[in-house]
């Protein structure tokens, strides 16, 4: 199934936007630009066309022009009138830039200069034109055929004046001249959408933000291929269109990622399967605002959580991850969520919450992954649906790892003694002497009633004695307390999930958000 539509390509340097056509298939996004092509006959110069127009007593040259050097654009044909001189040549099109008039170069001429030349050029006017592929959108040129019937550009007034040359110029000959008509062996031209750039969607990423910042682009985003090739900034006419295209592209990228995962999993053992992977933005530590966020590729595979700067393509790539963490020892936490749909900006505007509400400065779909030694990674995704998938995937990957591992043992100490502390999926908590292996105490998960820690190395675990119903406090010291606390959390959550899966689902923040939509 192919999705097509008209959008604008925004050039940040010139600050101009150009009409383009988008063509989205399952695997590729193609950007098309309009051009005039020779469809039959011999064409010596494909770029330039020289056409002789015979001025008619009624209708003049049969065209209007816009632009000029004072607007930093060439003079272009903005209208061609039906059954009049310009149309009858079959060689002129809306969007053609006028390069010469009767042999005089007008590429750097002002609007008025070109109007004057054309009006006073006599009954036969020879013009050389070249189609302006990247006509700035402020010219408001109608796209004409081919193109969708809903024409975004026509009907809106342009800040530039349209000079009509369909009125009678200074014609000395008042008798009707023979119409300008194409000769049989003359080349025949047509305006067509031509492929300008194709971006493969496998492992591609989307960004709605101005590079490295928290500034959200209004109704615009860019798509970057795995090899770094960018579509440029795609701008849409409405928030709804932008959201539709964003969803369609994200869906296709997700489907291709799923295919890549299935391929990768064929080469992996059942205990080392990829559960989920995809692009995110990671917020960087530090004050340099130009480098606030950086693209990272995350993967949940087997017993580990991986952070890459570029996606793993081959089996060997898995060893070159920037960071690898054991899944039992990480904690997933949702940070920020705008309770609106993926048109959240549009919804806020609709509700009358204005831009000064710092909307642009905040990324809506954020989560953090807390790791050992009190450290954490802060991530952001483009869509609420992606956040829900990451939340579910982390849960699933952690629960599978807990069940596979069964138990984890950590070295610890208390009052000078070296001890071992075991978290076991079946038995709960056990503490024993590292030398003699004598069990000092054992409690079930259900007996843990609370805990407190000093934020560094020391933790107090509060257990309820089943016989006396009294609370017993056990104090321990660990080298990496955070990892141990995350492990306890993972085992208890997995235990609850195995007993009551519905409860875990009911706790999902992102999924509540999905259903509320």
Coordinates of C-alpha atoms in Angstrom, one line a residue:
X1 CA 0.0 0.0 0.0
X2 CA 1.5 3.4 -1.1
X3 CA 0.7 6.7 0.6
X4 CA 1.2 9.9 -1.4
X5 CA 0.7 13.5 -0.7
X6 CA 2.0 17.1 -1.2
X7 CA 4.3 18.7 1.4
X8 CA 6.9 21.3 1.6
X9 CA 10.7 20.9 1.8
X10 CA 12.1 23.5 4.1
X11 CA 15.6 24.9 3.5
X12 CA 17.0 26.2 6.8
X13 CA 19.7 28.2 5.1
X14 CA 17.5 30.2 2.7
X15 CA 14.4 29.9 5.0
X16 CA 12.4 29.0 1.8
X17 CA 10.1 26.0 1.4
X18 CA 9.5 24.2 -1.8
X19 CA 6.6 22.1 -3.0
X20 CA 7.4 18.4 -3.1
X21 CA 5.4 15.1 -3.4
X22 CA 5.9 12.3 -0.9
X23 CA 5.5 8.7 -1.9
X24 CA 5.6 6.2 1.0
X25 CA 5.9 2.4 0.5
X26 CA 6.5 -0.3 3.2
X27 CA 10.3 0.1 2.7
X28 CA 11.1 3.4 1.1
X29 CA 10.1 7.1 1.4
X30 CA 10.6 8.9 -1.9
X31 CA 10.7 12.7 -2.3
X32 CA 9.6 13.9 -5.8
X33 CA 10.1 17.3 -7.3
X34 CA 8.2 18.7 -10.3
X35 CA 10.0 19.2 -13.6
X36 CA 9.3 19.7 -17.3
X37 CA 10.4 16.7 -19.4
X38 CA 10.5 16.1 -23.1
X39 CA 8.2 13.2 -23.9
X40 CA 8.6 13.1 -27.7
X41 CA 10.7 14.6 -30.6
X42 CA 14.3 15.6 -30.5
X43 CA 15.3 17.8 -27.6
X44 CA 18.8 19.2 -27.8
X45 CA 18.8 21.1 -24.5
X46 CA 16.6 19.5 -21.9
X47 CA 17.0 22.3 -19.4
X48 CA 16.3 25.3 -21.6
X49 CA 13.3 25.7 -24.0
X50 CA 13.1 28.6 -26.5
X51 CA 9.6 29.5 -27.5
X52 CA 8.2 32.1 -29.9
X53 CA 4.9 33.6 -28.9
X54 CA 2.7 35.6 -31.3
X55 CA 0.9 38.3 -29.5
X56 CA -2.9 38.1 -30.0
X57 CA -5.3 41.1 -30.3
X58 CA -7.4 39.5 -27.6
X59 CA -5.4 37.9 -24.8
X60 CA -2.0 39.2 -25.6
X61 CA 0.7 36.7 -24.7
X62 CA -1.8 34.7 -22.6
X63 CA 0.3 34.5 -19.4
X64 CA 1.0 36.2 -16.0
X65 CA 4.4 36.5 -14.3
X66 CA 5.6 36.8 -10.7
X67 CA 8.9 37.3 -8.8
X68 CA 12.0 39.2 -9.8
X69 CA 15.5 40.0 -8.6
X70 CA 14.1 42.3 -5.8
X71 CA 12.6 39.2 -4.2
X72 CA 15.7 37.1 -4.7
X73 CA 13.9 34.8 -7.2
X74 CA 13.8 34.7 -11.0
X75 CA 10.7 36.0 -12.8
X76 CA 8.4 32.9 -13.2
X77 CA 5.2 32.2 -15.2
X78 CA 2.5 32.2 -12.6
X79 CA -0.6 31.7 -14.8
X80 CA -1.3 30.4 -18.3
X81 CA -4.7 31.2 -19.8
X82 CA -6.7 28.6 -21.6
X83 CA -6.7 28.7 -25.4
X84 CA -4.4 31.7 -25.6
X85 CA -0.9 32.2 -27.1
X86 CA 1.2 30.7 -24.3
X87 CA -0.9 27.6 -23.9
X88 CA -1.1 26.9 -27.6
X89 CA 2.7 26.5 -27.8
X90 CA 2.4 23.4 -25.6
X91 CA 5.9 24.3 -24.4
X92 CA 5.3 26.6 -21.5
X93 CA 4.3 25.7 -17.9
X94 CA 3.5 27.4 -14.7
X95 CA 6.7 27.5 -12.7
X96 CA 8.9 28.2 -15.8
X97 CA 11.6 30.8 -15.0
X98 CA 12.2 33.3 -17.8
X99 CA 15.9 33.5 -18.7
X100 CA 15.8 35.5 -21.9
X101 CA 13.4 37.8 -23.8
X102 CA 14.3 38.4 -27.5
X103 CA 17.9 37.4 -26.7
X104 CA 18.2 39.8 -23.7
X105 CA 19.2 38.0 -20.5
X106 CA 16.8 38.7 -17.7
X107 CA 18.0 36.3 -14.9
X108 CA 18.9 39.2 -12.6
X109 CA 16.2 41.6 -13.8
X110 CA 13.5 43.1 -11.6
X111 CA 9.8 42.3 -12.0
X112 CA 9.1 45.7 -13.6
X113 CA 12.0 45.4 -16.1
X114 CA 10.7 42.1 -17.4
X115 CA 7.1 43.3 -17.6
X116 CA 8.3 46.4 -19.6
X117 CA 10.4 44.2 -22.0
X118 CA 7.5 41.7 -22.6
X119 CA 4.9 44.5 -23.1
X120 CA 7.1 46.3 -25.6
X121 CA 8.7 43.4 -27.5
X122 CA 6.5 43.6 -30.6
X123 CA 4.1 41.0 -32.1
X124 CA 6.6 38.1 -32.0
X125 CA 8.3 37.5 -28.6
X126 CA 10.9 34.8 -28.3
X127 CA 11.5 33.7 -24.7
X128 CA 13.9 31.2 -23.2
X129 CA 12.7 29.4 -20.1
X130 CA 13.9 26.8 -17.6
X131 CA 11.6 25.1 -15.1
X132 CA 12.3 26.3 -11.6
X133 CA 12.3 23.0 -9.7
X134 CA 12.6 24.6 -6.3
X135 CA 10.2 27.5 -6.5
X136 CA 9.8 29.1 -3.1
X137 CA 6.4 28.5 -1.6
X138 CA 5.9 32.2 -1.1
X139 CA 5.4 32.5 -4.8
X140 CA 2.1 30.5 -4.2
X141 CA 2.3 28.9 -7.6
X142 CA -0.6 26.5 -8.3
X143 CA 0.9 23.0 -8.6
X144 CA -1.2 22.3 -11.8
X145 CA -1.3 18.8 -13.2
X146 CA 0.0 16.3 -12.4
X147 CA -0.9 16.7 -8.8
X148 CA -3.8 16.1 -6.3
X149 CA -7.1 17.7 -6.9
X150 CA -6.9 19.4 -3.6
X151 CA -4.4 22.0 -4.6
X152 CA -2.7 23.5 -1.5
X153 CA -1.0 26.4 -3.3
X154 CA -3.6 27.9 -5.6
X155 CA -6.3 30.1 -4.2
X156 CA -4.0 31.7 -1.6
X157 CA -2.8 35.1 -2.3
X158 CA 0.9 35.8 -2.7
X159 CA 2.7 38.8 -1.3
X160 CA 4.1 39.2 -4.8
X161 CA 2.3 41.0 -7.5
X162 CA 1.0 39.0 -10.5
X163 CA 1.5 40.9 -13.7
X164 CA -1.0 39.9 -16.4
X165 CA 0.4 39.8 -19.9
X166 CA -2.9 38.4 -21.3
X167 CA -3.9 42.0 -21.8
X168 CA -3.1 43.8 -25.0
X169 CA 0.4 45.0 -25.1
X170 CA 1.8 47.6 -27.5
X171 CA 0.8 45.7 -30.6
X172 CA 1.2 47.6 -33.9
X173 CA -0.7 44.9 -35.8
X174 CA -4.4 44.9 -35.0
X175 CA -5.3 42.1 -37.4
X176 CA -5.6 38.7 -35.7
X177 CA -2.3 36.9 -36.2
X178 CA -2.1 33.1 -36.7
X179 CA -2.1 31.3 -33.3
X180 CA 1.2 30.1 -31.8
X181 CA 0.8 26.3 -32.3
X182 CA 3.3 23.5 -31.9
X183 CA 4.7 22.2 -35.1
X184 CA 4.5 18.4 -35.8
X185 CA 8.2 17.5 -35.3
X186 CA 8.7 20.0 -32.4
X187 CA 9.6 18.3 -29.1
X188 CA 6.6 17.7 -26.9
X189 CA 6.9 18.6 -23.2
X190 CA 5.0 17.6 -20.0
X191 CA 5.2 18.6 -16.4
X192 CA 5.9 15.5 -14.2
X193 CA 6.8 14.6 -10.6
X194 CA 10.3 13.1 -10.8
X195 CA 12.0 11.1 -8.0
X196 CA 14.6 13.3 -6.4
X197 CA 15.6 11.3 -3.3
X198 CA 14.8 7.8 -1.9
X199 CA 15.3 7.1 1.8
X200 CA 15.2 3.4 2.9
X201 CA 13.2 3.1 6.1
X202 CA 14.9 0.0 7.6
X203 CA 16.5 1.2 10.8
X204 CA 15.6 4.8 9.8
X205 CA 14.9 7.4 12.5
X206 CA 12.5 10.4 12.8
X207 CA 13.1 13.7 14.5
X208 CA 10.5 16.4 15.2
X209 CA 13.1 18.5 17.1
X210 CA 15.5 21.2 15.9
X211 CA 18.9 19.5 16.1
X212 CA 20.1 18.8 19.6
X213 CA 17.5 21.1 21.2
X214 CA 14.1 20.8 23.0
X215 CA 12.5 23.1 20.3
X216 CA 9.7 21.2 18.6
X217 CA 9.3 21.9 14.9
X218 CA 5.7 23.1 14.1
X219 CA 4.0 20.5 11.8
X220 CA 7.4 19.3 10.5
X221 CA 10.0 16.6 11.0
X222 CA 12.9 15.0 9.2
X223 CA 13.6 11.3 8.4
X224 CA 17.2 10.1 8.6
X225 CA 18.3 6.8 6.9
X226 CA 20.7 4.3 8.6
X227 CA 23.6 5.7 6.5
X228 CA 22.8 9.3 7.7
X229 CA 21.1 10.5 4.5
X230 CA 18.3 13.0 5.5
X231 CA 15.1 13.9 3.7
X232 CA 15.6 17.5 4.9
X233 CA 12.8 19.1 6.9
X234 CA 9.4 18.0 5.7
X235 CA 6.8 20.6 6.5
X236 CA 3.0 20.0 6.4
X237 CA 0.1 22.3 5.9
X238 CA -1.8 21.2 9.0
X239 CA -1.1 19.5 12.4
X240 CA -3.4 16.6 11.4
X241 CA -1.5 16.0 8.1
X242 CA 1.8 16.1 10.0
X243 CA 0.5 13.6 12.6
X244 CA -0.9 11.3 9.9
X245 CA 2.5 11.1 8.0
X246 CA 4.4 10.8 11.3
X247 CA 2.3 7.8 12.3
X248 CA 2.4 6.2 8.8
X249 CA 6.2 6.5 8.6
X250 CA 6.7 5.3 12.3
X251 CA 4.5 2.3 11.6
X252 CA 6.5 1.3 8.5
X253 CA 9.8 1.7 10.4
X254 CA 8.5 -0.4 13.3
X255 CA 7.3 -3.1 11.0
X256 CA 10.8 -3.3 9.4
X257 CA 12.5 -3.3 12.8
X258 CA 10.3 -6.3 13.7
X259 CA 11.4 -8.1 10.5
X260 CA 15.1 -7.3 11.5
X261 CA 14.5 -8.7 15.0
X262 CA 13.0 -11.9 13.6
X263 CA 16.0 -12.3 11.3
X264 CA 18.4 -11.7 14.2
X265 CA 16.5 -14.1 16.5
X266 CA 17.0 -17.0 14.0
X267 CA 20.7 -16.9 14.8
X268 CA 20.3 -16.6 18.6
X269 CA 19.6 -19.2 21.2
X270 CA 16.1 -19.2 22.9
X271 CA 17.6 -17.5 26.0
X272 CA 19.3 -14.8 23.9
X273 CA 16.4 -13.4 21.9
X274 CA 15.9 -9.8 21.0
X275 CA 12.7 -8.6 22.8
X276 CA 12.7 -5.1 21.4
X277 CA 15.0 -2.5 19.8
X278 CA 14.7 1.0 18.3
X279 CA 15.9 4.6 18.1
X280 CA 15.5 7.0 21.0
X281 CA 17.0 10.4 21.9
X282 CA 19.3 10.4 25.0
X283 CA 19.6 13.6 27.0
X284 CA 23.3 14.3 27.6
X285 CA 24.7 15.5 30.8
X286 CA 26.4 18.9 30.7
X287 CA 25.5 22.5 30.0
X288 CA 26.3 22.8 26.2
X289 CA 22.8 23.4 24.9
X290 CA 23.6 22.6 21.3
X291 CA 24.3 19.0 22.4
X292 CA 21.3 18.5 24.6
X293 CA 20.1 15.3 23.0
X294 CA 21.7 12.6 20.9
X295 CA 20.3 9.7 18.9
X296 CA 20.9 6.3 20.5
X297 CA 19.8 2.9 19.5
X298 CA 18.5 0.7 22.4
X299 CA 18.1 -3.1 22.4
X300 CA 16.7 -5.6 24.9
X301 CA 18.3 -8.9 24.2
X302 CA 18.7 -12.0 26.4
X303 CA 19.9 -11.0 29.8
X304 CA 21.1 -7.5 28.7
X305 CA 20.0 -4.0 28.0
X306 CA 22.3 -2.5 25.3
X307 CA 22.9 1.2 24.3
X308 CA 24.4 1.7 20.8
X309 CA 25.4 4.9 18.8
X310 CA 24.5 3.0 15.6
X311 CA 22.3 -0.1 15.2
X312 CA 23.8 -3.6 15.3
X313 CA 23.6 -4.9 11.8
X314 CA 25.6 -8.2 12.1
X315 CA 26.1 -10.7 14.9
X316 CA 29.5 -9.2 15.6
X317 CA 28.1 -5.7 16.2
X318 CA 26.6 -6.7 19.5
X319 CA 30.0 -6.6 21.3
X320 CA 30.5 -2.9 20.3
X321 CA 27.7 -1.5 22.4
X322 CA 28.5 1.7 24.3
X323 CA 27.0 0.3 27.4
X324 CA 25.6 -3.1 28.5
X325 CA 23.6 -3.6 31.7
X326 CA 22.1 -6.7 33.3
X327 CA 18.3 -6.5 33.0
X328 CA 17.7 -7.7 36.6
X329 CA 19.7 -4.6 37.8
X330 CA 17.9 -1.8 35.9
X331 CA 14.8 0.1 36.8
X332 CA 12.5 1.5 34.0
X333 CA 10.6 4.6 34.9
X334 CA 8.2 6.8 32.9
X335 CA 9.0 10.5 33.4
X336 CA 6.8 12.8 31.4
X337 CA 3.6 12.3 29.4
X338 CA 1.3 14.8 27.9
X339 CA -2.1 13.3 28.2
X340 CA -3.1 14.2 24.7
X341 CA -2.7 12.2 21.4
X342 CA 0.2 12.5 19.0
X343 CA -1.2 15.8 17.9
X344 CA -0.5 17.0 21.5
X345 CA 0.7 20.4 20.3
X346 CA -2.6 20.9 18.3
X347 CA -4.6 19.8 21.3
X348 CA -2.9 22.3 23.6
X349 CA -3.5 25.1 21.1
X350 CA -7.1 24.0 20.9
X351 CA -7.4 24.1 24.7
X352 CA -6.0 27.7 24.6
X353 CA -2.7 26.8 26.3
X354 CA -0.3 29.1 24.5
X355 CA 3.3 28.7 23.4
X356 CA 4.6 30.7 26.3
X357 CA 3.6 27.8 28.5
X358 CA 7.1 26.4 27.7
X359 CA 5.5 23.8 25.4
X360 CA 8.3 24.0 23.0
X361 CA 10.9 23.5 25.7
X362 CA 9.6 20.2 26.9
X363 CA 9.8 16.8 25.3
X364 CA 6.5 14.9 26.0
X365 CA 7.4 11.2 25.9
X366 CA 10.3 10.5 28.3
X367 CA 11.5 7.6 30.3
X368 CA 14.6 6.9 32.3
X369 CA 16.5 3.6 32.9
X370 CA 18.2 3.7 36.3
X371 CA 21.3 1.5 36.5
X372 CA 24.0 0.6 39.1
X373 CA 25.9 3.1 41.4
X374 CA 22.9 5.5 41.4
X375 CA 23.4 6.4 37.7
X376 CA 20.6 6.8 35.1
X377 CA 20.0 7.3 31.4
X378 CA 17.2 9.7 30.4
X379 CA 15.5 9.0 27.0
X380 CA 12.8 10.5 24.8
X381 CA 10.8 9.0 22.0
X382 CA 8.7 10.8 19.3
X383 CA 5.3 9.1 19.9
X384 CA 3.2 8.0 22.9
X385 CA 2.7 4.6 21.2
X386 CA 6.5 4.1 21.2
X387 CA 6.6 4.9 25.0
X388 CA 3.9 2.2 25.6
X389 CA 5.9 -0.4 23.7
X390 CA 9.2 0.4 25.5
X391 CA 7.4 0.1 28.9
X392 CA 5.8 -3.3 28.0
X393 CA 9.1 -4.5 26.5
X394 CA 11.2 -3.7 29.5
X395 CA 8.7 -5.5 31.8
X396 CA 8.7 -8.5 29.6
X397 CA 12.5 -8.7 29.1
X398 CA 13.1 -8.2 32.9
X399 CA 10.5 -10.8 33.9
X400 CA 11.9 -13.4 31.4
X401 CA 15.4 -12.7 32.7
X402 CA 14.3 -13.2 36.4
X403 CA 12.6 -16.5 35.5
X404 CA 15.6 -17.7 33.5
X405 CA 18.2 -16.7 36.2
X406 CA 16.1 -18.0 39.1
X407 CA 18.4 -16.3 41.7
X408 CA 21.1 -13.7 42.2
X409 CA 23.7 -13.6 44.9
X410 CA 25.6 -10.5 46.1
X411 CA 28.5 -10.1 48.4
X412 CA 27.8 -7.8 51.4
X413 CA 29.0 -7.1 54.9
X414 CA 27.7 -6.3 58.3
X415 CA 29.7 -5.4 61.4
X416 CA 32.9 -6.7 59.8
X417 CA 31.5 -10.0 58.6
X418 CA 31.6 -10.9 54.9
X419 CA 28.1 -12.2 54.0
X420 CA 26.2 -13.4 50.9
X421 CA 22.7 -12.1 50.2
X422 CA 20.6 -14.1 47.7
X423 CA 17.4 -13.1 46.0
X424 CA 15.6 -16.2 44.8
X425 CA 12.4 -16.4 42.6
X426 CA 11.1 -19.4 44.5
X427 CA 12.5 -18.9 48.1
X428 CA 12.7 -15.1 48.6
X429 CA 15.6 -13.7 50.5
X430 CA 18.5 -15.6 52.1
X431 CA 21.5 -14.3 54.0
X432 CA 24.4 -16.7 54.7
X433 CA 28.0 -16.6 55.9
X434 CA 30.4 -16.5 52.9
X435 CA 33.0 -18.8 54.5
X436 CA 30.9 -21.3 56.4
X437 CA 27.8 -21.1 54.1
X438 CA 25.7 -21.2 57.3
X439 CA 22.2 -19.6 56.7
X440 CA 21.8 -16.6 59.0
X441 CA 18.2 -15.8 58.1
X442 CA 15.6 -16.4 55.4
X443 CA 12.3 -14.6 54.5
X444 CA 9.7 -14.9 51.8
X445 CA 8.9 -12.0 49.4
X446 CA 5.6 -11.5 51.2
X447 CA 7.4 -10.9 54.5
X448 CA 9.2 -7.8 53.2
X449 CA 7.2 -4.9 54.7
X450 CA 9.5 -2.0 53.9
X451 CA 13.0 -0.7 53.4
X452 CA 15.2 2.4 53.9
X453 CA 18.7 3.2 52.7
X454 CA 21.3 5.9 53.1
X455 CA 21.6 6.5 49.3
X456 CA 25.1 5.2 49.4
X457 CA 25.9 1.6 50.6
X458 CA 23.7 0.8 53.5
X459 CA 20.1 -0.6 53.5
X460 CA 17.6 -1.6 56.2
X461 CA 15.2 -4.4 55.2
X462 CA 12.0 -4.7 57.4
X463 CA 10.6 -8.2 57.6
X464 CA 7.6 -9.5 59.5
X465 CA 8.2 -12.6 61.5
X466 CA 5.3 -15.1 60.6
X467 CA 5.1 -16.5 64.2
X468 CA 5.4 -13.4 66.4
X469 CA 4.1 -10.9 63.7
X470 CA 6.9 -8.6 65.0
X471 CA 9.0 -6.5 62.5
X472 CA 12.6 -7.7 62.3
X473 CA 15.2 -5.2 60.9
X474 CA 18.1 -6.6 58.9
X475 CA 20.9 -4.1 58.0
X476 CA 23.4 -4.8 55.2
X477 CA 26.1 -3.0 53.4
X478 CA 26.7 -3.4 49.6
X479 CA 29.3 -2.1 47.2
X480 CA 26.6 -1.3 44.6
X481 CA 23.5 -0.8 46.6
X482 CA 21.4 0.6 43.6
X483 CA 21.9 -2.6 41.6
X484 CA 20.8 -4.8 44.6
X485 CA 17.7 -2.6 45.2
X486 CA 16.8 -2.8 41.5
X487 CA 17.3 -6.6 41.6
X488 CA 14.9 -6.9 44.6
X489 CA 12.4 -4.7 42.7
X490 CA 12.7 -6.9 39.5
X491 CA 12.2 -10.2 41.4
X492 CA 9.2 -8.9 43.4
X493 CA 7.6 -7.4 40.2
X494 CA 8.2 -10.7 38.3
X495 CA 6.7 -12.7 41.2
X496 CA 3.6 -10.5 41.3
X497 CA 3.3 -10.8 37.5
X498 CA 3.4 -14.6 37.7
X499 CA 0.6 -14.6 40.3
X500 CA -1.5 -11.7 39.0
X501 CA -0.6 -10.5 35.4
X502 CA -3.7 -8.2 35.3
X503 CA -2.3 -6.2 38.2
X504 CA 0.9 -5.4 36.3
X505 CA -1.0 -4.3 33.2
X506 CA -3.2 -2.1 35.4
X507 CA -0.1 -0.2 36.6
X508 CA 1.1 0.7 33.1
X509 CA 1.1 4.5 32.8
X510 CA 1.8 4.6 29.0
X511 CA -0.9 2.0 28.3
X512 CA -3.5 3.9 30.3
X513 CA -2.5 6.8 28.1
X514 CA -3.0 4.7 24.9
X515 CA -6.5 3.5 25.9
X516 CA -7.6 7.0 27.0
X517 CA -7.1 7.9 23.4

